[in-house]
Coordinates of C-alpha atoms and ligand atoms in Angstrom, one line a residue:
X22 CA -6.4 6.1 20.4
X23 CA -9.4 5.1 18.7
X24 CA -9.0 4.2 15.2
X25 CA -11.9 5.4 12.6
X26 CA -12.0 3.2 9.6
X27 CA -14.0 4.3 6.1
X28 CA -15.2 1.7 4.1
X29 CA -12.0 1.4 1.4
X30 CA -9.6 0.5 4.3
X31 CA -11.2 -1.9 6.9
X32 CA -8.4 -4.1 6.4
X33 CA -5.4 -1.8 6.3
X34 CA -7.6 -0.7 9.9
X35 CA -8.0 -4.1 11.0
X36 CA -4.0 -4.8 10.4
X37 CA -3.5 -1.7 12.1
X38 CA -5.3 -2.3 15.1
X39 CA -3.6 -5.6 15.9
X40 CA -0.3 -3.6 15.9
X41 CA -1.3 -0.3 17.9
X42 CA -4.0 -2.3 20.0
X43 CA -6.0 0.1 19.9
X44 CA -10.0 -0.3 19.1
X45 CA -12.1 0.5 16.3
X46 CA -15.2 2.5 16.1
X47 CA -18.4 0.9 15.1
X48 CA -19.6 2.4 12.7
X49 CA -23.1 2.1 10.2
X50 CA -22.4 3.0 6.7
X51 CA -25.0 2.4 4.2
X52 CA -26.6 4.2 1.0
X53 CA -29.7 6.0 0.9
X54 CA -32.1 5.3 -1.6
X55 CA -30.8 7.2 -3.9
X56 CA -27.1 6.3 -3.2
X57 CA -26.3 9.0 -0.9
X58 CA -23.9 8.1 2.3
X59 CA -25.6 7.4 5.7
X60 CA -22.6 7.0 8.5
X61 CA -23.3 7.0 12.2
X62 CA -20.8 6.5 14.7
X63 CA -22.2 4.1 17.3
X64 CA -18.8 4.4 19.6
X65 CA -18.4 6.9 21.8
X66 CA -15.5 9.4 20.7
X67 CA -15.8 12.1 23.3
X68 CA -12.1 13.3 24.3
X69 CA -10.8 10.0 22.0
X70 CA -7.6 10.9 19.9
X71 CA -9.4 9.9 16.7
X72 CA -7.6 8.5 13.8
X73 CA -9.7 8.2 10.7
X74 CA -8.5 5.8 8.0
X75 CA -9.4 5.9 4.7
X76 CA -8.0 6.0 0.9
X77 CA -9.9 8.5 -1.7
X78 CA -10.0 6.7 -5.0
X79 CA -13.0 7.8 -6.1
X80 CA -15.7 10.9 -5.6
X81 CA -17.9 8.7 -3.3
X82 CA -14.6 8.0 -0.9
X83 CA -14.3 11.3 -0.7
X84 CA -17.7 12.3 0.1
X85 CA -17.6 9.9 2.8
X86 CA -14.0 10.9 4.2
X87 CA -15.1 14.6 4.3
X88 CA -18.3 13.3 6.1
X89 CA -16.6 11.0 8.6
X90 CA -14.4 13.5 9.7
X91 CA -16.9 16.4 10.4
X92 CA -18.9 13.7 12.0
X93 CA -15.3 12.8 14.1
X94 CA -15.4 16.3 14.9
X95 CA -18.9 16.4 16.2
X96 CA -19.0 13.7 19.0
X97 CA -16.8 15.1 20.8
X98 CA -13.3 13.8 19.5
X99 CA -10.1 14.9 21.2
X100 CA -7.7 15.2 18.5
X101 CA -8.5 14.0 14.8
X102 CA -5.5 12.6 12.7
X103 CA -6.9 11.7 9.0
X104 CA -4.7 8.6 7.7
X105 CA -5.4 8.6 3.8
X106 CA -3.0 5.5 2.9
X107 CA -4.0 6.6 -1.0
X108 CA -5.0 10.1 -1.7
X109 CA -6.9 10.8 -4.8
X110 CA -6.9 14.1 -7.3
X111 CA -3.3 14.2 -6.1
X112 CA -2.4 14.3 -9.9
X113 CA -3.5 17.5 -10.4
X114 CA -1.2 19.7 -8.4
X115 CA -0.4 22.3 -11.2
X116 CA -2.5 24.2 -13.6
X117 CA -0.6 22.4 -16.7
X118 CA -3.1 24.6 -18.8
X119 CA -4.9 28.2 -18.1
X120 CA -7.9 27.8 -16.4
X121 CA -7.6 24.6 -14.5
X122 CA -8.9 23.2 -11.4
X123 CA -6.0 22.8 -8.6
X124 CA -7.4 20.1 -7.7
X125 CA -4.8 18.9 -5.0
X126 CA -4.8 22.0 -3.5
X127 CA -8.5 21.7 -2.9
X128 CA -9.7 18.4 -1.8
X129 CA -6.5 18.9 0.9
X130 CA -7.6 22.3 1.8
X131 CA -11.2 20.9 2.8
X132 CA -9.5 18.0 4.4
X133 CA -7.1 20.6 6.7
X134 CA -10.1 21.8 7.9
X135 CA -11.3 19.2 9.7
X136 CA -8.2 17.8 11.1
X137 CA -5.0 18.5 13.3
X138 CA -3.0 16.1 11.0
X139 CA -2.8 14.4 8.1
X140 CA -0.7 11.4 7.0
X141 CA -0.6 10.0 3.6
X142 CA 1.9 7.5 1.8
X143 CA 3.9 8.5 -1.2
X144 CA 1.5 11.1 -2.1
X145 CA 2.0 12.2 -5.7
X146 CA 2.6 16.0 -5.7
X147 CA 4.9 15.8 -2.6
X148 CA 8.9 14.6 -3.8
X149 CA 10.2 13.9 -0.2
X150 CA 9.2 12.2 2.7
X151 CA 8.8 14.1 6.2
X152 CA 6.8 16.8 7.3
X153 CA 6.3 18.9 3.9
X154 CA 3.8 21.6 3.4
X155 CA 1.3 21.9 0.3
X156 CA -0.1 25.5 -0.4
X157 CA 0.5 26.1 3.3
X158 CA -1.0 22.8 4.7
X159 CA 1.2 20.6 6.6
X160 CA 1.7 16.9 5.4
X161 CA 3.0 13.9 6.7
X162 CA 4.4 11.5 3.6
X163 CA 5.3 8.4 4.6
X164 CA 7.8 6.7 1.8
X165 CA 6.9 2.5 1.0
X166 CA 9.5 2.4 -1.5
X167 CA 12.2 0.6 0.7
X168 CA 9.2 -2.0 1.3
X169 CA 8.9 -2.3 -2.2
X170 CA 13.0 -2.9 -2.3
X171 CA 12.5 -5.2 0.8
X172 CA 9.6 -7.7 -1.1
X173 CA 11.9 -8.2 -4.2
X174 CA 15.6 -8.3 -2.6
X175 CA 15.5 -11.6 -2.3
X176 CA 13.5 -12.8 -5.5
X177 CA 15.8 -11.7 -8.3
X178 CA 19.0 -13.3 -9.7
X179 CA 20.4 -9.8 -10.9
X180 CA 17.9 -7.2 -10.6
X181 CA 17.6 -3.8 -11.4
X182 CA 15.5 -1.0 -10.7
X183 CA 14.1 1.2 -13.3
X184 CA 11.8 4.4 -12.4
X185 CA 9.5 5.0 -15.5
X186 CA 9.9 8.8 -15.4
X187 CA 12.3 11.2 -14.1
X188 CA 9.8 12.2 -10.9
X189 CA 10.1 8.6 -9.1
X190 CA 14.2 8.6 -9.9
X191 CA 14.6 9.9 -5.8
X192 CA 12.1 7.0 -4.3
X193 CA 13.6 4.4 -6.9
X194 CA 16.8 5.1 -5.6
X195 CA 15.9 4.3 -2.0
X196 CA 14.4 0.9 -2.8
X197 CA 17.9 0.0 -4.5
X198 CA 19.7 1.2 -1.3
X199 CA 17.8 -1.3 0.0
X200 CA 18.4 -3.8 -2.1
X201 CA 22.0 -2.7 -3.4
X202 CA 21.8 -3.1 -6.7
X203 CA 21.6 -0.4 -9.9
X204 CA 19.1 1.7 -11.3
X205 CA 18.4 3.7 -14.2
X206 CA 15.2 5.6 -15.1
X207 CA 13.1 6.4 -18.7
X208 CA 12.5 9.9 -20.3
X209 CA 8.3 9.1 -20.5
X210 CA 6.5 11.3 -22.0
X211 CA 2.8 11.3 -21.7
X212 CA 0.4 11.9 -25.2
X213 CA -3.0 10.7 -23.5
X214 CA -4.6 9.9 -20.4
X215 CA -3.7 6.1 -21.8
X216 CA -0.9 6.3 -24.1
X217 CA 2.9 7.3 -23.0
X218 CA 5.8 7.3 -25.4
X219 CA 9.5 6.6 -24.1
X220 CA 12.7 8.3 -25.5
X221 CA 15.1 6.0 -27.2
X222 CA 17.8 5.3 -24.4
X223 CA 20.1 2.6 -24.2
X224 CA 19.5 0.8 -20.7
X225 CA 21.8 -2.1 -19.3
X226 CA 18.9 -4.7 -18.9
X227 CA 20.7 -7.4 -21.2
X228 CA 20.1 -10.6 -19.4
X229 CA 18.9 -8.7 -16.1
X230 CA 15.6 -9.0 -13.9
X231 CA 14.1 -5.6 -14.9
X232 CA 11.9 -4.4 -11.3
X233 CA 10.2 -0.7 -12.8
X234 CA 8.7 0.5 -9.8
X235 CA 6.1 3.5 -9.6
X236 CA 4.5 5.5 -6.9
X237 CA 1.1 4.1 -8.6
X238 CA -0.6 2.3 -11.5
X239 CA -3.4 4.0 -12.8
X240 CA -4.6 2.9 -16.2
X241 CA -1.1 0.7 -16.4
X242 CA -0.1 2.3 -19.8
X243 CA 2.8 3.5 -18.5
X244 CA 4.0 0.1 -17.2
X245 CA 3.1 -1.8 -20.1
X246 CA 4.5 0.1 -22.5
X247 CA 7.6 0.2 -20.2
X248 CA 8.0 -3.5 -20.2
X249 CA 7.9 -3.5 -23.6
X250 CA 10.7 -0.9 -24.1
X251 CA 13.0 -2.9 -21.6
X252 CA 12.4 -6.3 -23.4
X253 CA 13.1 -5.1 -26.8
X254 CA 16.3 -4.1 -24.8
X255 CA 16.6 -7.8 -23.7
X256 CA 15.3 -7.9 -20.0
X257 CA 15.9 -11.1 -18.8
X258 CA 12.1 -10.9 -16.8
X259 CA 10.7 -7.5 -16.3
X260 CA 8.1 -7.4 -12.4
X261 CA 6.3 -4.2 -11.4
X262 CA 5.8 -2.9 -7.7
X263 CA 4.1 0.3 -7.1
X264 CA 2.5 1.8 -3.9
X265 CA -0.7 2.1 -5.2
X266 CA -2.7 0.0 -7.3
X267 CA -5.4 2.1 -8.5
X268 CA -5.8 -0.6 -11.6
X269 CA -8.7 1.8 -12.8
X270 CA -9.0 -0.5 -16.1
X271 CA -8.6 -3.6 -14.0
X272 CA -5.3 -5.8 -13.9
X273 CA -5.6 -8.1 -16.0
X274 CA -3.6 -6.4 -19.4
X275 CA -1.0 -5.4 -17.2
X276 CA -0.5 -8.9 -15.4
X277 CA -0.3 -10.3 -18.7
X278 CA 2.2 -8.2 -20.2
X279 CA 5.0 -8.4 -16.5
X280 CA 6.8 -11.5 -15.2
X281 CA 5.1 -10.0 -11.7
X282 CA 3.2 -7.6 -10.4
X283 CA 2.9 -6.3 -6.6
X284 CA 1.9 -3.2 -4.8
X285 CA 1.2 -2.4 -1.3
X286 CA -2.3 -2.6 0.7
X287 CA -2.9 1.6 0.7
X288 CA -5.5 0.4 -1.9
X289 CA -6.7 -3.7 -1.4
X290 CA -6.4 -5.4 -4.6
X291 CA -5.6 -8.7 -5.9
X292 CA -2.1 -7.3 -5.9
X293 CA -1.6 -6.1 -2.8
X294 CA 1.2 -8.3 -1.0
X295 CA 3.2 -5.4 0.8
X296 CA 1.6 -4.2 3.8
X297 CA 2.1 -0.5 4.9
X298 CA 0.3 -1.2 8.6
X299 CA 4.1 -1.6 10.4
X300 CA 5.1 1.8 8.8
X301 CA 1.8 3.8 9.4
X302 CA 1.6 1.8 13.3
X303 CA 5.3 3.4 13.9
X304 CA 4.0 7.0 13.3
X305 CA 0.9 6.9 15.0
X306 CA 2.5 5.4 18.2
X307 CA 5.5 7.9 18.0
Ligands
R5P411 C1 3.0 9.6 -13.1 O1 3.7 10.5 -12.9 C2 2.9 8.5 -12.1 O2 4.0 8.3 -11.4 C3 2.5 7.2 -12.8 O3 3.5 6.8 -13.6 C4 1.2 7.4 -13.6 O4 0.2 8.0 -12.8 C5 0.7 6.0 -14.0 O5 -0.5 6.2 -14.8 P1 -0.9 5.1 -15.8 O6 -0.9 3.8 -15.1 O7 -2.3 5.5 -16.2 O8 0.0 5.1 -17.0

């Protein structure tokens, strides 16, 4: 296997390699001058199971996903399995008004073209782990909540877990099999892209380690005004974990307003002290 890496996961690729032993392409990847992608492929993929590696956060990393893989595709490749540790426009997976892009449903139908598999981590229209299908394209979700319930077993007096909406209640629940301790969930619901408003709810937090953990953090108004909400209930400390940082207004307000936050590498940030490479290593070597 040969892995692929785009430019938002050399690490994660790097991490990756050391487990699987297996090498990575070299690759040029620069901007034209007017900020279009060049990539060339300077290894030689011919009859290589290719594994490309690469989180879509924004409309450039998708550009340059879609490229590398048709490129993948020209030289020759084998087999190409696209790894997207974070996929992006994953939010919009229903028309929620008349008219609507299905987002989701597109960027992975271009995707399916190009590949014979695709693994993703905790991706946010899919509400299991396995081998689930989306509008007829097969996906492989990988869960990183019990990591997420592994990093804070340990660091708590008397946690427990809260999911900040009723979709991550299932993946919430795994992280406190892992750690063994309770959980409970708010009734969120959303006004703005930035604002969220929780239903009054009597939690038992009194004196506790609140952990809320979410499948991601975008602007962090939904964890922030979560904390809040379990302080005024008397939350002892309140920490955040969550797969994905996306942090698209930057960390800082929501670092300020939690005891801790963590979330895994799918996306590198300053938070990113959980590392997915053992659990992506063990299902491309399987
Ligand atoms: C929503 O269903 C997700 O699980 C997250 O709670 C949400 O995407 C977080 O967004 P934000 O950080 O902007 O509140």
């Amino acid at each position: 296997m040969i892995l692929v890496p785009g430019s938002n996961s050399l690490i994660l690729t790097q991490k990756l390699s050391g487990i699987c032993g297996s090498p990575i392409a070299e690759i040029e990847n620069r901007r034209f001058s007017d900020n279009e992608i060049y990539l060339r492929i300077k290894s030689s993929l011919k009859g290589e199971t290719c594994t490309v590696i690469h989180s879509t956060y924004s409309n450039d990393a998708l550009t340059e996903l879609f490229l590398l893989l048709d490129l993948v595709g020209d030289l020759g490749s084998g087999s190409i399995t696209a790894v997207i540790p974070y996929m992006g426009y994953a939010r919009q997976d229903k028309r929620f008004r008349e008219g609507e892009a299905l987002s989701a449903k597109t960027m992975l139908k271009i995707i399916d073209q190009f590949t014979d598999t695709i693994i993703t981590l905790n991706c946010h229209f899919l509400n299991d782990s396995g081998e689930l299908t989306f509008h007829g394209i097969k996906i492989r979700n990988l869960d990183a909540f019990p990591l997420l319930g592994k990093y804070f077993r340990d660091k708590t007096r008397d946690p427990v877990l809260i999911a900040p909406d009723k979709g991550a209640v299932n993946q919430v629940k795994k992280a406190s099999n892992v750690m063994g301790c309770e959980f409970d969930y708010l009734e969120k619901t959303r006004i703005s892209d930035h604002e969220v408003e929780f239903a009054l709810k009597k939690l038992d937090v009194e004196a506790k380690d609140a952990i809320i953990l979410d499948d991601m953090i975008a602007t962090g108004g939904t964890v922030i005004e979560a904390s809040r909400f379990l302080r005024s209930q008397g939350a002892r400390t309140v920490s955040v974990g969550c797969v994905h940082g996306v942090f698209s207004e930057g960390i800082g307000k929501i670092r300020e307003s939690v005891d801790e936050l963590v979330c895994t590498d799918t996306i590198n940030t300053k938070a990113s002290r959980i590392t997915v490479s053992d659990l992506i290593a063990k299902h491309l070597m399987s």
